[in-house]
PDB file of C-alpha atoms and ligand atoms in Angstrom:
ATOM      1  CA  MET A 163       3.056 -21.248 -41.422  1.00 82.00           C
ATOM      2  CA  THR A 164       3.225 -24.441 -39.131  1.00 89.00           C
ATOM      3  CA  ASP A 165       0.037 -25.845 -37.166  1.00 91.00           C
ATOM      4  CA  ARG A 166       1.535 -24.518 -34.319  1.00 91.00           C
ATOM      5  CA  ASP A 167       1.813 -21.243 -35.435  1.00 92.00           C
ATOM      6  CA  THR A 168      -1.542 -21.007 -36.417  1.00 93.00           C
ATOM      7  CA  ARG A 169      -2.502 -22.389 -33.101  1.00 92.00           C
ATOM      8  CA  HIS A 170      -0.975 -19.621 -31.354  1.00 92.00           C
ATOM      9  CA  GLN A 171      -2.487 -17.166 -33.637  1.00 94.00           C
ATOM     10  CA  GLN A 172      -5.951 -18.193 -33.084  1.00 93.00           C
ATOM     11  CA  SER A 173      -5.502 -18.542 -29.580  1.00 92.00           C
ATOM     12  CA  MET A 174      -3.989 -14.746 -29.382  1.00 92.00           C
ATOM     13  CA  GLN A 175      -6.853 -13.627 -31.361  1.00 93.00           C
ATOM     14  CA  LYS A 176      -9.292 -15.042 -28.810  1.00 92.00           C
ATOM     15  CA  LEU A 177      -7.327 -13.626 -26.071  1.00 93.00           C
ATOM     16  CA  LYS A 178      -7.095 -10.245 -27.558  1.00 91.00           C
ATOM     17  CA  ALA A 179     -11.194 -10.538 -28.010  1.00 92.00           C
ATOM     18  CA  HIS A 180     -11.454 -11.415 -24.667  1.00 90.00           C
ATOM     19  CA  VAL A 181      -9.402  -8.413 -23.141  1.00 91.00           C
ATOM     20  CA  ASP A 182     -10.895  -5.546 -25.835  1.00 90.00           C
ATOM     21  CA  ASP A 183     -14.143  -6.777 -24.559  1.00 89.00           C
ATOM     22  CA  LYS A 184     -13.060  -6.056 -20.852  1.00 87.00           C
ATOM     23  CA  VAL A 185     -11.472  -2.962 -21.636  1.00 88.00           C
ATOM     24  CA  ALA A 186     -14.705  -1.872 -23.072  1.00 88.00           C
ATOM     25  CA  ASN A 187     -16.470  -2.643 -19.970  1.00 86.00           C
ATOM     26  CA  ALA A 188     -14.365  -1.086 -17.718  1.00 86.00           C
ATOM     27  CA  THR A 189     -15.701   2.412 -17.970  1.00 86.00           C
ATOM     28  CA  GLU A 190     -15.976   3.896 -14.824  1.00 88.00           C
ATOM     29  CA  GLU A 191     -13.364   6.328 -13.582  1.00 93.00           C
ATOM     30  CA  ARG A 192     -12.843   7.116  -9.727  1.00 97.00           C
ATOM     31  CA  GLY A 193      -9.955   6.574  -7.288  1.00 98.00           C
ATOM     32  CA  LEU A 194      -9.565   3.318  -5.894  1.00 98.00           C
ATOM     33  CA  LEU A 195      -8.782   1.664  -2.712  1.00 98.00           C
ATOM     34  CA  MET A 196      -6.343  -0.936  -2.681  1.00 98.00           C
ATOM     35  CA  VAL A 197      -4.935  -3.371  -0.014  1.00 98.00           C
ATOM     36  CA  PHE A 198      -1.549  -4.998  -0.157  1.00 98.00           C
ATOM     37  CA  THR A 199      -1.438  -7.851   2.229  1.00 98.00           C
ATOM     38  CA  GLY A 200      -0.115 -11.274   3.037  1.00 98.00           C
ATOM     39  CA  ASN A 201       2.818 -12.618   4.353  1.00 97.00           C
ATOM     40  CA  GLY A 202       5.263 -12.292   1.394  1.00 97.00           C
ATOM     41  CA  LYS A 203       7.634  -9.652   0.429  1.00 97.00           C
ATOM     42  CA  GLY A 204       6.713  -6.678  -1.937  1.00 97.00           C
ATOM     43  CA  LYS A 205       3.592  -4.719   0.033  1.00 98.00           C
ATOM     44  CA  THR A 206       5.688  -1.384   0.999  1.00 97.00           C
ATOM     45  CA  THR A 207       7.920  -1.756  -2.256  1.00 97.00           C
ATOM     46  CA  ALA A 208       4.602  -1.735  -4.386  1.00 98.00           C
ATOM     47  CA  ALA A 209       3.321   1.052  -2.297  1.00 98.00           C
ATOM     48  CA  TRP A 210       5.891   3.190  -2.974  1.00 98.00           C
ATOM     49  CA  GLY A 211       6.334   1.991  -6.827  1.00 98.00           C
ATOM     50  CA  THR A 212       2.903   3.631  -6.708  1.00 98.00           C
ATOM     51  CA  VAL A 213       3.525   6.535  -5.411  1.00 98.00           C
ATOM     52  CA  THR A 214       6.864   7.225  -7.504  1.00 98.00           C
ATOM     53  CA  ARG A 215       4.206   6.741 -10.373  1.00 98.00           C
ATOM     54  CA  ALA A 216       1.856   9.024  -9.290  1.00 98.00           C
ATOM     55  CA  LEU A 217       4.600  11.780  -8.522  1.00 98.00           C
ATOM     56  CA  GLY A 218       5.618  11.182 -12.395  1.00 98.00           C
ATOM     57  CA  TYR A 219       2.604  12.659 -13.701  1.00 98.00           C
ATOM     58  CA  GLY A 220       2.860  15.676 -11.094  1.00 98.00           C
ATOM     59  CA  TYR A 221       0.101  14.404  -8.831  1.00 98.00           C
ATOM     60  CA  LYS A 222      -0.075  15.189  -5.066  1.00 98.00           C
ATOM     61  CA  VAL A 223       0.646  12.245  -2.830  1.00 98.00           C
ATOM     62  CA  GLY A 224       0.674  11.775   0.835  1.00 98.00           C
ATOM     63  CA  VAL A 225       2.358   8.940   2.603  1.00 98.00           C
ATOM     64  CA  ILE A 226       1.772   7.710   6.314  1.00 97.00           C
ATOM     65  CA  GLN A 227       4.382   5.439   7.748  1.00 95.00           C
ATOM     66  CA  PHE A 228       2.616   3.790  10.595  1.00 93.00           C
ATOM     67  CA  ILE A 229       5.255   1.584  11.886  1.00 84.00           C
ATOM     68  CA  LYS A 230       9.042   1.489  11.115  1.00 66.00           C
ATOM     69  CA  GLY A 231       8.730   5.170  10.103  1.00 64.00           C
ATOM     70  CA  LEU A 232      11.957   5.797  11.736  1.00 69.00           C
ATOM     71  CA  TRP A 233      13.632   3.224   9.789  1.00 78.00           C
ATOM     72  CA  GLU A 234      15.917   4.243   6.850  1.00 88.00           C
ATOM     73  CA  CYS A 235      13.842   3.960   3.577  1.00 93.00           C
ATOM     74  CA  GLY A 236      15.383   4.226   0.318  1.00 95.00           C
ATOM     75  CA  GLU A 237      12.447   5.405  -1.452  1.00 96.00           C
ATOM     76  CA  ARG A 238      11.648   8.281   0.974  1.00 95.00           C
ATOM     77  CA  GLU A 239      15.254   9.480   0.733  1.00 95.00           C
ATOM     78  CA  ARG A 240      14.726   9.604  -2.975  1.00 97.00           C
ATOM     79  CA  LEU A 241      11.607  10.992  -3.268  1.00 97.00           C
ATOM     80  CA  ASN A 242      11.290  13.474  -0.334  1.00 93.00           C
ATOM     81  CA  ASP A 243      12.467  16.816  -2.017  1.00 96.00           C
ATOM     82  CA  ASP A 244       9.670  16.361  -4.459  1.00 98.00           C
ATOM     83  CA  ALA A 245       7.220  19.235  -3.550  1.00 98.00           C
ATOM     84  CA  ASN A 246       4.116  17.037  -4.188  1.00 98.00           C
ATOM     85  CA  LEU A 247       5.059  14.294  -1.845  1.00 98.00           C
ATOM     86  CA  GLU A 248       4.045  14.838   2.105  1.00 98.00           C
ATOM     87  CA  VAL A 249       5.323  12.074   4.467  1.00 97.00           C
ATOM     88  CA  ALA A 250       3.980  11.868   8.242  1.00 96.00           C
ATOM     89  CA  ILE A 251       5.869   9.328  10.434  1.00 94.00           C
ATOM     90  CA  MET A 252       4.449   8.157  13.520  1.00 91.00           C
ATOM     91  CA  ALA A 253       6.470   9.642  16.215  1.00 80.00           C
ATOM     92  CA  THR A 254       7.688   6.595  18.383  1.00 74.00           C
ATOM     93  CA  GLY A 255       8.479   4.595  15.645  1.00 54.00           C
ATOM     94  CA  PHE A 256       6.542   1.626  16.817  1.00 57.00           C
ATOM     95  CA  THR A 257       8.481  -1.580  16.965  1.00 59.00           C
ATOM     96  CA  TRP A 258       8.278  -5.087  18.110  1.00 60.00           C
ATOM     97  CA  ASP A 259      10.649  -4.027  21.017  1.00 60.00           C
ATOM     98  CA  THR A 260       8.509  -0.859  22.230  1.00 60.00           C
ATOM     99  CA  GLN A 261       4.971  -2.155  22.581  1.00 67.00           C
ATOM    100  CA  ASN A 262       4.106   0.049  24.943  1.00 79.00           C
ATOM    101  CA  ARG A 263       0.274   0.392  24.250  1.00 83.00           C
ATOM    102  CA  GLU A 264      -0.362   3.773  25.739  1.00 86.00           C
ATOM    103  CA  SER A 265       2.717   5.678  24.031  1.00 85.00           C
ATOM    104  CA  ASP A 266       1.999   3.830  20.992  1.00 86.00           C
ATOM    105  CA  THR A 267      -1.774   4.732  20.871  1.00 90.00           C
ATOM    106  CA  LYS A 268      -0.999   8.388  21.134  1.00 91.00           C
ATOM    107  CA  ALA A 269       1.496   8.460  18.659  1.00 90.00           C
ATOM    108  CA  CYS A 270      -0.724   6.273  16.400  1.00 93.00           C
ATOM    109  CA  GLN A 271      -3.637   8.743  17.135  1.00 95.00           C
ATOM    110  CA  GLU A 272      -1.557  11.970  16.389  1.00 95.00           C
ATOM    111  CA  VAL A 273      -0.422  10.560  12.742  1.00 96.00           C
ATOM    112  CA  TRP A 274      -3.796   9.459  12.212  1.00 97.00           C
ATOM    113  CA  GLN A 275      -4.710  13.218  12.360  1.00 98.00           C
ATOM    114  CA  GLU A 276      -2.534  13.819   9.444  1.00 98.00           C
ATOM    115  CA  ALA A 277      -3.898  10.697   7.588  1.00 98.00           C
ATOM    116  CA  LYS A 278      -7.604  12.221   8.158  1.00 98.00           C
ATOM    117  CA  ARG A 279      -6.648  15.337   6.814  1.00 98.00           C
ATOM    118  CA  MET A 280      -5.154  14.002   3.843  1.00 98.00           C
ATOM    119  CA  LEU A 281      -8.278  11.784   3.253  1.00 98.00           C
ATOM    120  CA  GLU A 282     -10.087  14.845   3.193  1.00 98.00           C
ATOM    121  CA  ASP A 283      -7.962  16.670   0.594  1.00 98.00           C
ATOM    122  CA  PRO A 284      -9.346  16.655  -2.899  1.00 98.00           C
ATOM    123  CA  GLU A 285      -6.080  18.017  -3.781  1.00 98.00           C
ATOM    124  CA  ILE A 286      -4.489  14.460  -2.884  1.00 98.00           C
ATOM    125  CA  TYR A 287      -4.410  11.990  -5.694  1.00 98.00           C
ATOM    126  CA  LEU A 288      -2.973   9.149  -3.640  1.00 99.00           C
ATOM    127  CA  VAL A 289      -2.764   8.434  -0.109  1.00 99.00           C
ATOM    128  CA  VAL A 290      -0.740   5.423   1.346  1.00 98.00           C
ATOM    129  CA  LEU A 291      -1.758   4.228   4.702  1.00 98.00           C
ATOM    130  CA  ASP A 292       1.692   2.115   5.327  1.00 97.00           C
ATOM    131  CA  GLU A 293       1.212  -0.859   8.060  1.00 96.00           C
ATOM    132  CA  ILE A 294      -2.284   0.855   9.054  1.00 97.00           C
ATOM    133  CA  THR A 295      -3.264  -2.889   9.403  1.00 97.00           C
ATOM    134  CA  TYR A 296      -1.473  -3.624  12.351  1.00 94.00           C
ATOM    135  CA  MET A 297      -3.083  -0.241  14.027  1.00 95.00           C
ATOM    136  CA  MET A 298      -6.324  -1.822  13.528  1.00 95.00           C
ATOM    137  CA  LYS A 299      -5.466  -5.086  14.539  1.00 94.00           C
ATOM    138  CA  TYR A 300      -4.013  -3.791  17.976  1.00 91.00           C
ATOM    139  CA  GLY A 301      -6.859  -1.118  18.816  1.00 93.00           C
ATOM    140  CA  TYR A 302      -4.634   1.841  18.149  1.00 93.00           C
ATOM    141  CA  LEU A 303      -6.888   2.957  15.575  1.00 96.00           C
ATOM    142  CA  ASP A 304     -10.782   2.417  15.780  1.00 96.00           C
ATOM    143  CA  VAL A 305     -11.913   0.679  12.549  1.00 97.00           C
ATOM    144  CA  ALA A 306     -15.197   2.405  12.402  1.00 97.00           C
ATOM    145  CA  GLU A 307     -13.689   5.400  12.225  1.00 98.00           C
ATOM    146  CA  VAL A 308     -10.884   4.311   9.403  1.00 98.00           C
ATOM    147  CA  ILE A 309     -13.746   2.944   7.320  1.00 98.00           C
ATOM    148  CA  ALA A 310     -15.749   6.140   7.453  1.00 98.00           C
ATOM    149  CA  ALA A 311     -12.747   8.211   6.617  1.00 98.00           C
ATOM    150  CA  LEU A 312     -12.085   5.518   3.452  1.00 98.00           C
ATOM    151  CA  GLU A 313     -15.685   5.926   2.655  1.00 98.00           C
ATOM    152  CA  ASN A 314     -16.117   9.499   2.908  1.00 98.00           C
ATOM    153  CA  ARG A 315     -12.952  10.432   0.838  1.00 98.00           C
ATOM    154  CA  PRO A 316     -13.021  12.390  -2.234  1.00 98.00           C
ATOM    155  CA  ALA A 317     -13.923  10.623  -5.452  1.00 98.00           C
ATOM    156  CA  GLU A 318     -10.964  11.086  -7.032  1.00 98.00           C
ATOM    157  CA  GLN A 319      -8.670   9.810  -4.197  1.00 98.00           C
ATOM    158  CA  THR A 320      -7.057   6.541  -4.478  1.00 99.00           C
ATOM    159  CA  VAL A 321      -5.883   5.007  -1.214  1.00 99.00           C
ATOM    160  CA  ILE A 322      -3.482   1.964  -0.741  1.00 99.00           C
ATOM    161  CA  ILE A 323      -3.333   0.176   2.824  1.00 98.00           C
ATOM    162  CA  THR A 324      -0.340  -1.954   3.442  1.00 98.00           C
ATOM    163  CA  GLY A 325       0.143  -4.589   6.131  1.00 97.00           C
ATOM    164  CA  ARG A 326      -0.248  -8.233   6.957  1.00 97.00           C
ATOM    165  CA  ASN A 327      -3.642  -9.432   8.188  1.00 97.00           C
ATOM    166  CA  ALA A 328      -5.808  -6.700   6.401  1.00 97.00           C
ATOM    167  CA  ASN A 329      -9.207  -6.238   8.574  1.00 95.00           C
ATOM    168  CA  ARG A 330     -11.829  -8.307   6.829  1.00 96.00           C
ATOM    169  CA  GLU A 331     -14.106  -5.125   6.454  1.00 97.00           C
ATOM    170  CA  VAL A 332     -11.613  -3.332   4.634  1.00 98.00           C
ATOM    171  CA  VAL A 333     -10.690  -5.820   2.265  1.00 98.00           C
ATOM    172  CA  ALA A 334     -14.374  -6.345   1.693  1.00 98.00           C
ATOM    173  CA  MET A 335     -14.740  -2.453   0.635  1.00 98.00           C
ATOM    174  CA  ALA A 336     -11.480  -2.313  -1.539  1.00 98.00           C
ATOM    175  CA  ASP A 337     -11.413  -2.150  -4.983  1.00 98.00           C
ATOM    176  CA  THR A 338      -8.269  -4.055  -5.820  1.00 98.00           C
ATOM    177  CA  VAL A 339      -6.915  -6.610  -3.046  1.00 98.00           C
ATOM    178  CA  THR A 340      -3.297  -8.265  -3.660  1.00 98.00           C
ATOM    179  CA  GLU A 341      -2.129 -10.771  -1.201  1.00 98.00           C
ATOM    180  CA  MET A 342       1.724 -11.252  -1.275  1.00 97.00           C
ATOM    181  CA  GLN A 343       2.340 -14.820  -0.785  1.00 97.00           C
ATOM    182  CA  GLU A 344       5.653 -16.170   0.630  1.00 97.00           C
ATOM    183  CA  THR A 345       7.083 -18.797  -1.055  1.00 97.00           C
ATOM    184  CA  ARG A 346      10.448 -18.402   0.619  1.00 96.00           C
ATOM    185  CA  HIS A 347      12.211 -15.275   2.080  1.00 95.00           C
ATOM    186  CA  ALA A 348      15.914 -14.817   2.670  1.00 94.00           C
ATOM    187  CA  PHE A 349      15.593 -14.144   6.072  1.00 93.00           C
ATOM    188  CA  ASN A 350      14.540 -17.372   7.416  1.00 92.00           C
ATOM    189  CA  ALA A 351      17.984 -18.469   5.578  1.00 94.00           C
ATOM    190  CA  GLY A 352      19.763 -16.429   8.179  1.00 95.00           C
ATOM    191  CA  LEU A 353      20.202 -13.361   5.313  1.00 95.00           C
ATOM    192  CA  LYS A 354      20.226  -9.808   6.641  1.00 94.00           C
ATOM    193  CA  ALA A 355      17.914  -7.233   5.355  1.00 94.00           C
ATOM    194  CA  ARG A 356      19.904  -5.213   2.670  1.00 95.00           C
ATOM    195  CA  ARG A 357      20.097  -1.821   2.421  1.00 96.00           C
ATOM    196  CA  GLY A 358      18.652  -0.341  -0.914  1.00 96.00           C
ATOM    197  CA  ILE A 359      16.980  -3.413  -1.250  1.00 96.00           C
ATOM    198  CA  ASP A 360      14.771  -4.321   1.448  1.00 94.00           C
ATOM    199  CA  PHE A 361      14.725  -0.899   3.128  1.00 94.00           C
TER     200      PHE A 361
HETATM  201  P1  ATP B  61       8.940  -4.648   1.494  1.00 94.49           P
HETATM  202  O1  ATP B  61       8.924  -3.203   2.488  1.00 94.49           O
HETATM  203  O2  ATP B  61      10.190  -5.217   1.189  1.00 94.49           O
HETATM  204  O3  ATP B  61       7.907  -4.307   0.396  1.00 94.49           O
HETATM  205  P2  ATP B  61       6.445  -5.626   3.133  1.00 94.49           P
HETATM  206  O4  ATP B  61       5.765  -4.280   3.126  1.00 94.49           O
HETATM  207  O5  ATP B  61       6.089  -6.542   2.266  1.00 94.49           O
HETATM  208  O6  ATP B  61       8.079  -5.745   2.439  1.00 94.49           O
HETATM  209  P3  ATP B  61       6.857  -5.859   5.786  1.00 94.49           P
HETATM  210  O7  ATP B  61       5.970  -7.244   6.663  1.00 94.49           O
HETATM  211  O8  ATP B  61       6.408  -4.797   5.882  1.00 94.49           O
HETATM  212  O9  ATP B  61       6.983  -6.676   4.166  1.00 94.49           O
HETATM  213  O10 ATP B  61       8.253  -6.232   6.294  1.00 94.49           O
HETATM  214  C1  ATP B  61       9.303  -5.051   5.868  1.00 94.49           C
HETATM  215  C2  ATP B  61      10.678  -5.618   6.078  1.00 94.49           C
HETATM  216  O11 ATP B  61      10.884  -7.145   6.605  1.00 94.49           O
HETATM  217  C3  ATP B  61      11.669  -5.566   4.677  1.00 94.49           C
HETATM  218  O12 ATP B  61      12.493  -5.375   4.988  1.00 94.49           O
HETATM  219  C4  ATP B  61      11.034  -6.902   4.257  1.00 94.49           C
HETATM  220  O13 ATP B  61      12.302  -7.394   3.136  1.00 94.49           O
HETATM  221  C5  ATP B  61      11.071  -7.946   5.348  1.00 94.49           C
HETATM  222  N1  ATP B  61      10.316  -8.787   4.830  1.00 94.49           N
HETATM  223  C6  ATP B  61       9.190  -8.813   4.224  1.00 94.49           C
HETATM  224  N2  ATP B  61       8.142  -9.931   4.164  1.00 94.49           N
HETATM  225  C7  ATP B  61       9.237 -10.842   4.980  1.00 94.49           C
HETATM  226  C8  ATP B  61       9.311 -12.509   5.125  1.00 94.49           C
HETATM  227  N3  ATP B  61       8.344 -12.972   4.652  1.00 94.49           N
HETATM  228  N4  ATP B  61       9.988 -12.811   6.278  1.00 94.49           N
HETATM  229  C9  ATP B  61      11.094 -12.062   6.693  1.00 94.49           C
HETATM  230  N5  ATP B  61      11.076 -10.844   6.517  1.00 94.49           N
HETATM  231  C10 ATP B  61      10.427 -10.137   5.481  1.00 94.49           C
HETATM  232 MG1   MG B  62       5.907  -3.058   4.553  1.00 94.49          MG
END
């Protein structure tokens, strides 16, 4: 073995000991609260990836699409014949052009009732609240009510929250928080969103 091989082997052994230690320490088992936020691309994609993962094991999953719900969505197309998946879509399909406070609030409250039901159902293993951060930011949803529903959910249920500018209290209570950081986005160079890639 060369010196370099020996050094590599030693550092891998150290890393393994460190990881083994961490694995031994991770003993608690319960559902998680996860937040995918930040300005970079990948929040909703990561949520649907986790949905696919859960469905792959036969778990029940609920997805609430708070905005862009009426838009095309390839993952939903692919997965919506799975009997274990329930998708609820905000009726107006809130977009940047509508922005009618009254009708958006009403539509948001309606779909929130579905979310609340899912957040009380111990049969549902994973609940995704896609783009819910905007609903809290604009005051369409009461933050305290959302937090209470998250806190009181079944112990085994995992919840994923997506959207930019995640609320500070929600971030504070989450088990896993990932901030997607934009290094570059094609859109800014004038490239159109692509079907099957961006939606
Ligand atoms: P995705 O749905 O691709 O995972 P996302 O959930 O992180 O993206 P959103 O803010 O919800 O991002 O925006 C959704 C749409 O906007 C997608 O078509 C996505 O490709 C596009 N998008 C995401 N990030 C950016 C960005 N930084 N600049 C421009 N467009 C973006
Ligand atoms: Mg998104």
